[in-house]
PDB file of N, CA, C and O in Angstrom:
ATOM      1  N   UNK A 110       0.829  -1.194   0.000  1.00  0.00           N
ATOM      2  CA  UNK A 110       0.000   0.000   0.000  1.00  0.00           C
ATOM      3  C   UNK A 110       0.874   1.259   0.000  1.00  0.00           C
ATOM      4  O   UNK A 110       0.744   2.184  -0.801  1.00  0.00           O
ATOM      5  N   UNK A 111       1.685   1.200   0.884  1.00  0.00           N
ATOM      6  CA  UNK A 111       2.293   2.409   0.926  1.00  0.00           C
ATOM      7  C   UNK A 111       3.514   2.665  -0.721  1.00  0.00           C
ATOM      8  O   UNK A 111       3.812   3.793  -1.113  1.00  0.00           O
ATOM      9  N   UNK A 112       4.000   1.416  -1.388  1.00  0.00           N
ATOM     10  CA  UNK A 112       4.461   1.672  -2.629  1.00  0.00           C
ATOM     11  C   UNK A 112       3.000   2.317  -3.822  1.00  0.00           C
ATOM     12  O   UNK A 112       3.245   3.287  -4.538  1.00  0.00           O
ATOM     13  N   UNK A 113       1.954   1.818  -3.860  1.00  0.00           N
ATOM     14  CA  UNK A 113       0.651   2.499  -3.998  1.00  0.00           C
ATOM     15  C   UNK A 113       0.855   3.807  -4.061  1.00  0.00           C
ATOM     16  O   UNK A 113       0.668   4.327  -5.161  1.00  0.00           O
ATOM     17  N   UNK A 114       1.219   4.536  -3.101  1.00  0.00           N
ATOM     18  CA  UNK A 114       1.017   5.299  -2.291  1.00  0.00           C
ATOM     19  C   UNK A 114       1.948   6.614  -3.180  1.00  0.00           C
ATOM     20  O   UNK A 114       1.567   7.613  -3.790  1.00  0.00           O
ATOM     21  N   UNK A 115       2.910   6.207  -2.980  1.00  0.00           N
ATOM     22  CA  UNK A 115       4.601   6.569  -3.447  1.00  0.00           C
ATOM     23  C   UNK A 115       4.366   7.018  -4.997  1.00  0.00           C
ATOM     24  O   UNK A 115       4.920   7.980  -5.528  1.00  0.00           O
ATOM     25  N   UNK A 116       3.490   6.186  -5.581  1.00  0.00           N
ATOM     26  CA  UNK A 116       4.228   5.853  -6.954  1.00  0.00           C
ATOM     27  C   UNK A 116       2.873   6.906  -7.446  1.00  0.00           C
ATOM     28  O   UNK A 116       3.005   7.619  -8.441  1.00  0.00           O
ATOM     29  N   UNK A 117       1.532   6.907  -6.605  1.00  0.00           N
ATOM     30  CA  UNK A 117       0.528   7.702  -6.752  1.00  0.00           C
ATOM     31  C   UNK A 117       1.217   9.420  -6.721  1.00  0.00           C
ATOM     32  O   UNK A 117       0.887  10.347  -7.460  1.00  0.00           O
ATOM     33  N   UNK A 118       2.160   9.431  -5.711  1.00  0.00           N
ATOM     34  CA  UNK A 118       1.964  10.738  -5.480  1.00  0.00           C
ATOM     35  C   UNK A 118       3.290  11.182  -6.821  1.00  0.00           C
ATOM     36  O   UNK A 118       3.403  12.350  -7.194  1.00  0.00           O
ATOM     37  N   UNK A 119       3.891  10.419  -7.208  1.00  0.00           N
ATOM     38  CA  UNK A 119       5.101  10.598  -7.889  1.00  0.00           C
ATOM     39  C   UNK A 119       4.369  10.824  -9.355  1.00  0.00           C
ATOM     40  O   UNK A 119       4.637  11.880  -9.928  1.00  0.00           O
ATOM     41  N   UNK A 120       3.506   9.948  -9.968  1.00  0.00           N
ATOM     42  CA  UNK A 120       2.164  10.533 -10.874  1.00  0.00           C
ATOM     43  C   UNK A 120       1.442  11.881 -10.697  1.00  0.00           C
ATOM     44  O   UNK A 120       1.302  12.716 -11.590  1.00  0.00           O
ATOM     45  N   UNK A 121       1.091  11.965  -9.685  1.00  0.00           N
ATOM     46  CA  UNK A 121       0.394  13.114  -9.513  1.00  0.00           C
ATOM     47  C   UNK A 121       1.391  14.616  -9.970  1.00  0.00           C
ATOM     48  O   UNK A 121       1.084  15.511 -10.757  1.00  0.00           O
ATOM     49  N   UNK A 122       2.904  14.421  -8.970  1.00  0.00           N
ATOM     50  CA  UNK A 122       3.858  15.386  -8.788  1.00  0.00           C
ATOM     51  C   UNK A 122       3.844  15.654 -10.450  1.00  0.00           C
ATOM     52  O   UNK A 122       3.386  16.700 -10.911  1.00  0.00           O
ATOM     53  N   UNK A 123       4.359  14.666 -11.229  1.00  0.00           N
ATOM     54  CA  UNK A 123       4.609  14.893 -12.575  1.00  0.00           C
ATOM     55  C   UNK A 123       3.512  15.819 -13.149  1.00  0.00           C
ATOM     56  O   UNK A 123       3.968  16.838 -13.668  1.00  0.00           O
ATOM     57  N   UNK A 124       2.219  15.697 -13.170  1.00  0.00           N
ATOM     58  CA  UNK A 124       1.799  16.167 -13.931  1.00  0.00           C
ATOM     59  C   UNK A 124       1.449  17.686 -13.144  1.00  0.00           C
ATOM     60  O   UNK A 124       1.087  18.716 -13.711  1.00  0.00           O
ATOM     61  N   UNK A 125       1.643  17.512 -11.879  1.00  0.00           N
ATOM     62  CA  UNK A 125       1.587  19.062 -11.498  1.00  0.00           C
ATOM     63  C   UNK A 125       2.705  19.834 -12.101  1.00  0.00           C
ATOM     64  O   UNK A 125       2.462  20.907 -12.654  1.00  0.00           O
ATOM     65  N   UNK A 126       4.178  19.259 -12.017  1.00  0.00           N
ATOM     66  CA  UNK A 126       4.991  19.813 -12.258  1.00  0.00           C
ATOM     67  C   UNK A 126       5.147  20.370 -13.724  1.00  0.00           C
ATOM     68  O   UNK A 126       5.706  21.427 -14.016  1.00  0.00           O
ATOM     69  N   UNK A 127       4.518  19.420 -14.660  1.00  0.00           N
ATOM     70  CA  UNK A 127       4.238  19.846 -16.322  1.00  0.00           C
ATOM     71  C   UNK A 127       3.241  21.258 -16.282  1.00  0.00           C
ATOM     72  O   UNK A 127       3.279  22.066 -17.210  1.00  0.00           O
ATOM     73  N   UNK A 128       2.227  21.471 -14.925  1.00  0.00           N
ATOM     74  CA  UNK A 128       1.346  22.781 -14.945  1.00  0.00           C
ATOM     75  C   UNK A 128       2.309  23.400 -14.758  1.00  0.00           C
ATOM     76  O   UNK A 128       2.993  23.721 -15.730  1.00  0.00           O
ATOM     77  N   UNK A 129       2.690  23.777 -13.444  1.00  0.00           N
ATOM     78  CA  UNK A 129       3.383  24.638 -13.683  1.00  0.00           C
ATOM     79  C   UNK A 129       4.668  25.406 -13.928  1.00  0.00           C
ATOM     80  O   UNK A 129       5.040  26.546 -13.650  1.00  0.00           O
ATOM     81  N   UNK A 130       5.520  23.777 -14.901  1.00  0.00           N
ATOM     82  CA  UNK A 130       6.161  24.510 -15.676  1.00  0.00           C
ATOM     83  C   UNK A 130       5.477  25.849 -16.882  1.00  0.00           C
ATOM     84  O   UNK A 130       6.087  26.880 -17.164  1.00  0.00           O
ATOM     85  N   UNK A 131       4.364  25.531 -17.321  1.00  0.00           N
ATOM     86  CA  UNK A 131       4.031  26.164 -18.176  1.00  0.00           C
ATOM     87  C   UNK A 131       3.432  27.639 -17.821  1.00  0.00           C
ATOM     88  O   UNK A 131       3.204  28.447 -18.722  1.00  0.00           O
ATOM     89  N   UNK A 132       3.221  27.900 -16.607  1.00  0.00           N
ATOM     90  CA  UNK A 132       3.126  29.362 -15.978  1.00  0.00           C
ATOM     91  C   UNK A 132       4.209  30.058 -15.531  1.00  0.00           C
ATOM     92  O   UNK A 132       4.595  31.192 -15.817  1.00  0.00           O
ATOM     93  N   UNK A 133       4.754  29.035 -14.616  1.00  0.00           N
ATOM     94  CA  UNK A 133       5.875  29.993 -13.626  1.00  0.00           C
ATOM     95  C   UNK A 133       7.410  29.100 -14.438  1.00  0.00           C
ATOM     96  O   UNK A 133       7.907  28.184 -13.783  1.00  0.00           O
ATOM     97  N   UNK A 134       7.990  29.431 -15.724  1.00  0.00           N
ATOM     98  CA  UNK A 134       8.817  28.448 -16.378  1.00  0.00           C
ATOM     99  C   UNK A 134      10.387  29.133 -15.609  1.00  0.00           C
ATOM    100  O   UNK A 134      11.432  28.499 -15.763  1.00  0.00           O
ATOM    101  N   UNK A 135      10.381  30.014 -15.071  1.00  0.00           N
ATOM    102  CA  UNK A 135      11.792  30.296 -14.436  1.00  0.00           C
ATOM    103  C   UNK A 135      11.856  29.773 -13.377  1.00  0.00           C
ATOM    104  O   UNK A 135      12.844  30.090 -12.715  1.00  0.00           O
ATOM    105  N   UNK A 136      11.152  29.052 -12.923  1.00  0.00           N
ATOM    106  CA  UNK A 136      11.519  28.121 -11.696  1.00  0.00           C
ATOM    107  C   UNK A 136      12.520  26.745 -11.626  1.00  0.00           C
ATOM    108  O   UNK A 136      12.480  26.011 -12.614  1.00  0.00           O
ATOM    109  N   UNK A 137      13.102  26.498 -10.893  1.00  0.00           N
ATOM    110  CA  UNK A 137      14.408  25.468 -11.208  1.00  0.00           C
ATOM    111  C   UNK A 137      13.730  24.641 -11.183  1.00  0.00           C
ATOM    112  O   UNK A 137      13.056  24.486 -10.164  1.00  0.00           O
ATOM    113  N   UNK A 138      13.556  23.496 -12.571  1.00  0.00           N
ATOM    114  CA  UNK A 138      12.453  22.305 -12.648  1.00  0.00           C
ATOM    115  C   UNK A 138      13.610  21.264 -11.268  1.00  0.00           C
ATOM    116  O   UNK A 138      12.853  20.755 -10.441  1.00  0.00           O
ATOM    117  N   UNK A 139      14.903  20.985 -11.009  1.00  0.00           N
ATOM    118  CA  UNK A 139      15.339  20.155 -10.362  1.00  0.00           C
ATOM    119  C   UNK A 139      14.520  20.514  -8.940  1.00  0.00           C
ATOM    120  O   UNK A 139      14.167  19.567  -8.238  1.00  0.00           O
ATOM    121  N   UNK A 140      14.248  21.764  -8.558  1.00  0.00           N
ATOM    122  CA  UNK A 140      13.803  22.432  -7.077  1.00  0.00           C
ATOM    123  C   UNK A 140      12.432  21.927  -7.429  1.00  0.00           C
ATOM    124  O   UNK A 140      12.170  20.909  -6.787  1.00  0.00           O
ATOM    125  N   UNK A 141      11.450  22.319  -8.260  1.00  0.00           N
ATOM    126  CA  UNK A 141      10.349  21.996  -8.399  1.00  0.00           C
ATOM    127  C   UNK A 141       9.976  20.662  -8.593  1.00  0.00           C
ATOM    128  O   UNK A 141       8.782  20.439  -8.395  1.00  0.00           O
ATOM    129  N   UNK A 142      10.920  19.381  -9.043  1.00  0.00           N
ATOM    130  CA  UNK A 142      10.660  18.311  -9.294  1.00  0.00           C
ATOM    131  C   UNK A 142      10.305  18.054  -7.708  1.00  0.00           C
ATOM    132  O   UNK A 142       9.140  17.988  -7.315  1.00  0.00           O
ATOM    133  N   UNK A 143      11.310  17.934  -6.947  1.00  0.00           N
ATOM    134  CA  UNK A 143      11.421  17.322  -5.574  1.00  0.00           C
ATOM    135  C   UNK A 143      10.163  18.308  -4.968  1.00  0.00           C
ATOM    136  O   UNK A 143       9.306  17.815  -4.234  1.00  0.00           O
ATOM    137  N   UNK A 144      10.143  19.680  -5.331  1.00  0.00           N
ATOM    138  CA  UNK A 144       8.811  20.420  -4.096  1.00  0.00           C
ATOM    139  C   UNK A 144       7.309  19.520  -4.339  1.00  0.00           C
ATOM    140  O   UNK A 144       6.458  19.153  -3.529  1.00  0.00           O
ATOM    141  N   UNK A 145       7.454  19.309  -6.299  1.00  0.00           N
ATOM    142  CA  UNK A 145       5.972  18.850  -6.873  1.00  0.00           C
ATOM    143  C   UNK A 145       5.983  17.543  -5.915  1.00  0.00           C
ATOM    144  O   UNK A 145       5.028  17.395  -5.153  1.00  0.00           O
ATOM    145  N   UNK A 146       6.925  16.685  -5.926  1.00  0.00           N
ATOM    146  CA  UNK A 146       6.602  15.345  -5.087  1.00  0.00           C
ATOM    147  C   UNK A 146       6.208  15.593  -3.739  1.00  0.00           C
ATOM    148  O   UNK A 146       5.268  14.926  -3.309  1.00  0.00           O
ATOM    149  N   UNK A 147       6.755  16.433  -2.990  1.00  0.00           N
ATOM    150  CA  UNK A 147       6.798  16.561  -1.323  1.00  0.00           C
ATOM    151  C   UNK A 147       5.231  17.443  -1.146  1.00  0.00           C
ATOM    152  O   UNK A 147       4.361  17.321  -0.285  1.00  0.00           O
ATOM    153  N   UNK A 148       5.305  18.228  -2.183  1.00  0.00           N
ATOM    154  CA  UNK A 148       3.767  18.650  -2.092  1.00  0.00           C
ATOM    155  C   UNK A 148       2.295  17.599  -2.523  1.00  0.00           C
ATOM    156  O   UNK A 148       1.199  17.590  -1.962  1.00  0.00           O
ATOM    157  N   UNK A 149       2.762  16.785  -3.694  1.00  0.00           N
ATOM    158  CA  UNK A 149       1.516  15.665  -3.980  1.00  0.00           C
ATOM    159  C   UNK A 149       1.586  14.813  -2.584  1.00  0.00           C
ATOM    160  O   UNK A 149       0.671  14.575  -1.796  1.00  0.00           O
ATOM    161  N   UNK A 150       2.677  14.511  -2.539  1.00  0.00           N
ATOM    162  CA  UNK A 150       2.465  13.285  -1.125  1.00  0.00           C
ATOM    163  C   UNK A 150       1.595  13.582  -0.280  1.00  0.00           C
ATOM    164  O   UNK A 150       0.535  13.020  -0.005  1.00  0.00           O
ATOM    165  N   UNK A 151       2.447  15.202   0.452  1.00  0.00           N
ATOM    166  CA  UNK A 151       1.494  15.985   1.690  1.00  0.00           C
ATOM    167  C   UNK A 151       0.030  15.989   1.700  1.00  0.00           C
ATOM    168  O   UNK A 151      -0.722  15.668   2.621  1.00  0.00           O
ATOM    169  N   UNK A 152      -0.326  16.523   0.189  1.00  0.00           N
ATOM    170  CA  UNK A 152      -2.167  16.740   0.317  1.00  0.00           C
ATOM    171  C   UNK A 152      -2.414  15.959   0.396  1.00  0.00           C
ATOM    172  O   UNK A 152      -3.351  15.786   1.176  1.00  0.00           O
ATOM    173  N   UNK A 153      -1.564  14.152  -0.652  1.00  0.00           N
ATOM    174  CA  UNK A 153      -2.379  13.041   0.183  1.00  0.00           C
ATOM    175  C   UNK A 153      -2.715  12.733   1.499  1.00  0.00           C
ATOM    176  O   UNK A 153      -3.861  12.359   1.750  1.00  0.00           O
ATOM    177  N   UNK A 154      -1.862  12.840   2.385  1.00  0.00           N
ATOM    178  CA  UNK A 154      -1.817  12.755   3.502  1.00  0.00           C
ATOM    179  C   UNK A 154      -2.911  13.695   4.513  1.00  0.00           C
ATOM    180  O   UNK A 154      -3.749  13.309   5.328  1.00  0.00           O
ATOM    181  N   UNK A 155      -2.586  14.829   4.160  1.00  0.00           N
ATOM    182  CA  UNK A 155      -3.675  15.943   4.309  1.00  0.00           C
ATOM    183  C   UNK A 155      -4.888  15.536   4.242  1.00  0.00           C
ATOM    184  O   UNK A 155      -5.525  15.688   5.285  1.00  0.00           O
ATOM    185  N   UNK A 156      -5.729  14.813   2.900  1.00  0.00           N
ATOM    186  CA  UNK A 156      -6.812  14.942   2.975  1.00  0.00           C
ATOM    187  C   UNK A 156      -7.146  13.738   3.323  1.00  0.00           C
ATOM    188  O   UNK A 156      -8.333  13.421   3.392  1.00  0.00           O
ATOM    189  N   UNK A 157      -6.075  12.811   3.617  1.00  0.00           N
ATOM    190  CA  UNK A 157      -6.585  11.359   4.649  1.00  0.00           C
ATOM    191  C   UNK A 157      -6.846  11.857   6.189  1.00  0.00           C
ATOM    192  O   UNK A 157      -7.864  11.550   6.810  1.00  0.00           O
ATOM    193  N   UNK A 158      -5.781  12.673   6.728  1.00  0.00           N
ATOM    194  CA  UNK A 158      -5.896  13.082   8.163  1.00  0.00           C
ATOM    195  C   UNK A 158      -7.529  13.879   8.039  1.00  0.00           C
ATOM    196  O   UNK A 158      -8.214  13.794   9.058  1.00  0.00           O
ATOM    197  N   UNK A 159      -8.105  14.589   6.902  1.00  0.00           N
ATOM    198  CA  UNK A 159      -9.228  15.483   7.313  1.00  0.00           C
ATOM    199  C   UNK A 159     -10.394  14.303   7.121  1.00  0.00           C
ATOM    200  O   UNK A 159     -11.283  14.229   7.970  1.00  0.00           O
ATOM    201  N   UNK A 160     -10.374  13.428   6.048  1.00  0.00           N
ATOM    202  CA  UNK A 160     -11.162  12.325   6.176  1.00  0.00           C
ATOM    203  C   UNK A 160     -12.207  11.762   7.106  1.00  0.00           C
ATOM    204  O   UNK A 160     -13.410  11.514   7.024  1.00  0.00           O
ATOM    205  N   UNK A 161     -10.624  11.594   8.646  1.00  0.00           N
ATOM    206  CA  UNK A 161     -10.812  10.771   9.488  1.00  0.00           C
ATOM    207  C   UNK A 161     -11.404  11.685  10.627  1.00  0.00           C
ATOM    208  O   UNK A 161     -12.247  11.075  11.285  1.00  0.00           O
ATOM    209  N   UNK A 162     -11.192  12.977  11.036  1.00  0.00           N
ATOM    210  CA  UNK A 162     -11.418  14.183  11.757  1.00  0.00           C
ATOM    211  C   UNK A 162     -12.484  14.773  11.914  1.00  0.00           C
ATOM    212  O   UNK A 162     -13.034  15.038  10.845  1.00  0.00           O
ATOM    213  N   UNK A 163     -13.145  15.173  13.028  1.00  0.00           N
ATOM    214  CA  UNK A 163     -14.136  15.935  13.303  1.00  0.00           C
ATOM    215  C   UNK A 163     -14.186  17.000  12.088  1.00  0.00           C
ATOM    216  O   UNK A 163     -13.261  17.714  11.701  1.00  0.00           O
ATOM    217  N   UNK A 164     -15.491  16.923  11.592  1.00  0.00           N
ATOM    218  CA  UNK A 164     -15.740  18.184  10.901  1.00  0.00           C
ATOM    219  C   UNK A 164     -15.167  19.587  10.700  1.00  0.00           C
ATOM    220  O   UNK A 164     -14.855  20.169   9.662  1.00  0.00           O
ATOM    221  N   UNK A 165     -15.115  19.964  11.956  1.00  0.00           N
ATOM    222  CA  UNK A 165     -14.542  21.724  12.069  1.00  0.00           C
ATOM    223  C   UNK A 165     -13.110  21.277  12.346  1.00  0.00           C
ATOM    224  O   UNK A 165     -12.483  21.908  11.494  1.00  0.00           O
ATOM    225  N   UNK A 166     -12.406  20.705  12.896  1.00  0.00           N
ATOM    226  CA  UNK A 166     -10.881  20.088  12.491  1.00  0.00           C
ATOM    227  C   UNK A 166     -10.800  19.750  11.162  1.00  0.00           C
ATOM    228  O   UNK A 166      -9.784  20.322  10.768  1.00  0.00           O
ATOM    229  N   UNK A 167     -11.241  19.208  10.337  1.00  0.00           N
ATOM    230  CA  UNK A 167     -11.110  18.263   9.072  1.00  0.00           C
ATOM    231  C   UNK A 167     -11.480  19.962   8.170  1.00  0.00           C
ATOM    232  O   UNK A 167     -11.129  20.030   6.992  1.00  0.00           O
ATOM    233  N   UNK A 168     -12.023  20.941   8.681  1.00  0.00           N
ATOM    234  CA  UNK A 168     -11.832  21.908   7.584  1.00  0.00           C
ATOM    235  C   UNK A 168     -10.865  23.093   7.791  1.00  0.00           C
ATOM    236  O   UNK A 168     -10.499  23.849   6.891  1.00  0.00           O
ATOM    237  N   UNK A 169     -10.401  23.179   9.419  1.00  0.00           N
ATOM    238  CA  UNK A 169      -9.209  23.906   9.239  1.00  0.00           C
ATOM    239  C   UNK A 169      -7.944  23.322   8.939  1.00  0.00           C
ATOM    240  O   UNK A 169      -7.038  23.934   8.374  1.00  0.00           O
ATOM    241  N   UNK A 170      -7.865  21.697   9.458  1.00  0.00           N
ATOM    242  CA  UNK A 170      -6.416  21.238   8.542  1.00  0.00           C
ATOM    243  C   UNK A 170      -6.533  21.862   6.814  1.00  0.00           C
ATOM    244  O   UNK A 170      -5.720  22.688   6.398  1.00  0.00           O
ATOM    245  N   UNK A 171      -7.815  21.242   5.831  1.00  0.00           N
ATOM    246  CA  UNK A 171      -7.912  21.606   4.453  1.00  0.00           C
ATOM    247  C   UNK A 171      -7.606  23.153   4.792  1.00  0.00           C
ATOM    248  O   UNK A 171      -6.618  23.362   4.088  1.00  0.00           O
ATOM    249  N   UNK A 172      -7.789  23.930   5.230  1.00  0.00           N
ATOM    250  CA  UNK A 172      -7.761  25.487   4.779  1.00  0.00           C
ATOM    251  C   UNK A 172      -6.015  26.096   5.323  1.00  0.00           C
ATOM    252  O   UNK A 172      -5.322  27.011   4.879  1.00  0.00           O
ATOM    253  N   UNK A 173      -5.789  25.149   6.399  1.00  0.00           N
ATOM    254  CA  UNK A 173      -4.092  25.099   6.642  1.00  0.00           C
ATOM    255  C   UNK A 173      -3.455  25.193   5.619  1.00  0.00           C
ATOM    256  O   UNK A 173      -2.800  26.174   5.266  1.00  0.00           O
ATOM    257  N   UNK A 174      -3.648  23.743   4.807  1.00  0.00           N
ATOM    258  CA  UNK A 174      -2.908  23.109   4.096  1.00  0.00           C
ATOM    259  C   UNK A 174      -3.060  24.361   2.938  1.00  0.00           C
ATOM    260  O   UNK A 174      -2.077  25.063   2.702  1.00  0.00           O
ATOM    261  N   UNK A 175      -4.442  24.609   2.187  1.00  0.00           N
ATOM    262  CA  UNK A 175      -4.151  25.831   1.482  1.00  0.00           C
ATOM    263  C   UNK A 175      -3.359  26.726   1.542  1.00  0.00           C
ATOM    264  O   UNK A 175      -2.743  26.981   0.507  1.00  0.00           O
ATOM    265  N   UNK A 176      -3.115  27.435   2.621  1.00  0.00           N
ATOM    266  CA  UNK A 176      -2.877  28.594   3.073  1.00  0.00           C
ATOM    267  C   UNK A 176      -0.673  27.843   3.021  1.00  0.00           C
ATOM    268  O   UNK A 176       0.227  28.542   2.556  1.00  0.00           O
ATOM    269  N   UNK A 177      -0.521  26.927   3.399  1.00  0.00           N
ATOM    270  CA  UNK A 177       0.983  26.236   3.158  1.00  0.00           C
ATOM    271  C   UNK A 177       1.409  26.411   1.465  1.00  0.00           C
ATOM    272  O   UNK A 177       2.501  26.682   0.966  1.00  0.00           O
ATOM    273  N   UNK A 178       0.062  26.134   0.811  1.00  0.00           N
ATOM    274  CA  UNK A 178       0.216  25.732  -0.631  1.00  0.00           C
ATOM    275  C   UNK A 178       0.700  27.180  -1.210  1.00  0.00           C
ATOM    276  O   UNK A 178       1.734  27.305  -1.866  1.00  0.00           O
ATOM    277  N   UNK A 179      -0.374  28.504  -0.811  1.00  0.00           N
ATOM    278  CA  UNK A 179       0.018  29.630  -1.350  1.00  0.00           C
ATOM    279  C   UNK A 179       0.998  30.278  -1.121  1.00  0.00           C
ATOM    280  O   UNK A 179       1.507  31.066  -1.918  1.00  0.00           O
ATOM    281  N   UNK A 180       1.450  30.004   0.151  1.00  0.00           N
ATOM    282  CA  UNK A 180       2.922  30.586   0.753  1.00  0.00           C
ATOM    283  C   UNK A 180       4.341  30.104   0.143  1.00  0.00           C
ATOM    284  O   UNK A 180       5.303  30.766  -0.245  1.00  0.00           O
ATOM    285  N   UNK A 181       4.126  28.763   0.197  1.00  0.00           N
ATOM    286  CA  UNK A 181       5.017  28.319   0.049  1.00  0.00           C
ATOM    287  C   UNK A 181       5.707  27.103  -1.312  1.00  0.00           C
ATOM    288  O   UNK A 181       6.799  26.555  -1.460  1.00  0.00           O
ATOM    289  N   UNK A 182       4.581  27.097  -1.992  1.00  0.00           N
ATOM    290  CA  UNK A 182       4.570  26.003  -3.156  1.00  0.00           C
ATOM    291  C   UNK A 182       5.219  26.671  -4.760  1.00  0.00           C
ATOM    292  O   UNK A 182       5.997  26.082  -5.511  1.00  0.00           O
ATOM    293  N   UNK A 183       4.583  28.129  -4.970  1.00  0.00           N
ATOM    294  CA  UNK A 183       5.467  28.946  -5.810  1.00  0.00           C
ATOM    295  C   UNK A 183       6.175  29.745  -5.852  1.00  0.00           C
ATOM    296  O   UNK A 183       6.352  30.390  -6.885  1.00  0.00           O
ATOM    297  N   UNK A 184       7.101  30.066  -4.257  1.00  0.00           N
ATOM    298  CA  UNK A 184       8.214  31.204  -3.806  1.00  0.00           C
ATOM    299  C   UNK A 184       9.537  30.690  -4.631  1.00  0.00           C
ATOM    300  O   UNK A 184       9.660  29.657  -5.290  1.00  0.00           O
ATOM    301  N   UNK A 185      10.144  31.359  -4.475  1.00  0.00           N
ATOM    302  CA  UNK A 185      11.584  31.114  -4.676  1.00  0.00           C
ATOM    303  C   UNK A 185      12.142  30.331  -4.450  1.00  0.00           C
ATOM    304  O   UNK A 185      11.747  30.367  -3.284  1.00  0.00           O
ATOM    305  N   UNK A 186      12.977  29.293  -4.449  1.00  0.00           N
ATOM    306  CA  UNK A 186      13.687  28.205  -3.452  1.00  0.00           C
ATOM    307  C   UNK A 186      14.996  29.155  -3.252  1.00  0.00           C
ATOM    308  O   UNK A 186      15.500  29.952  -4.044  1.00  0.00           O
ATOM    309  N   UNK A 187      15.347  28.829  -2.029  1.00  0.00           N
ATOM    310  CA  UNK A 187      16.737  29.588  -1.256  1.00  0.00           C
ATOM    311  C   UNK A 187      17.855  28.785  -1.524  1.00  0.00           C
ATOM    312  O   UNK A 187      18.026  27.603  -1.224  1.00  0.00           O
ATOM    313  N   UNK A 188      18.936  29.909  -2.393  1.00  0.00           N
ATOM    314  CA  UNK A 188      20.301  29.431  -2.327  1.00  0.00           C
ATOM    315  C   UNK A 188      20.460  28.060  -1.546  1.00  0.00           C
ATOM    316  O   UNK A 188      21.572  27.548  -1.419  1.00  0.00           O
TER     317      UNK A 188
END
């Protein structure tokens, strides 16, 4: 399950990473390869933990996790 899991989010990463190469294309695809994976994995994970969670928990983790995505998913990567 958990190779499932892996190989799901490594699918997913790819084709995020093909989006947004095509918007934000000055971004270092090597930085973005590894962020697109660490970010597909997370929301999986994310929206298993809100799944399982009280309602009003299960919608501030989802609105967390947004709020991670906008901050931090198309900044700069640091030297």
């Amino acid at each position: 399950l958990l190779l499932l899991n892996i190989e799901h989010s490594k699918r997913i990463a790819d084709i995020f990473q093909d989006t947004v190469r095509r918007v934000a294309p000055e971004l270092s695809a090597a930085d973005m390869q590894a962020r697109s994976y660490l970010f597909s994995h997370l929301l999986g994970a994310s929206i298993r933990l809100a799944v399982v969670s009280e309602d009003s928990l299960a919608r501030r983790i989802l609105d967390e996790w947004k709020r991670v995505i906008r901050t931090a998913f198309l900044s700069p990567v640091a030297a």
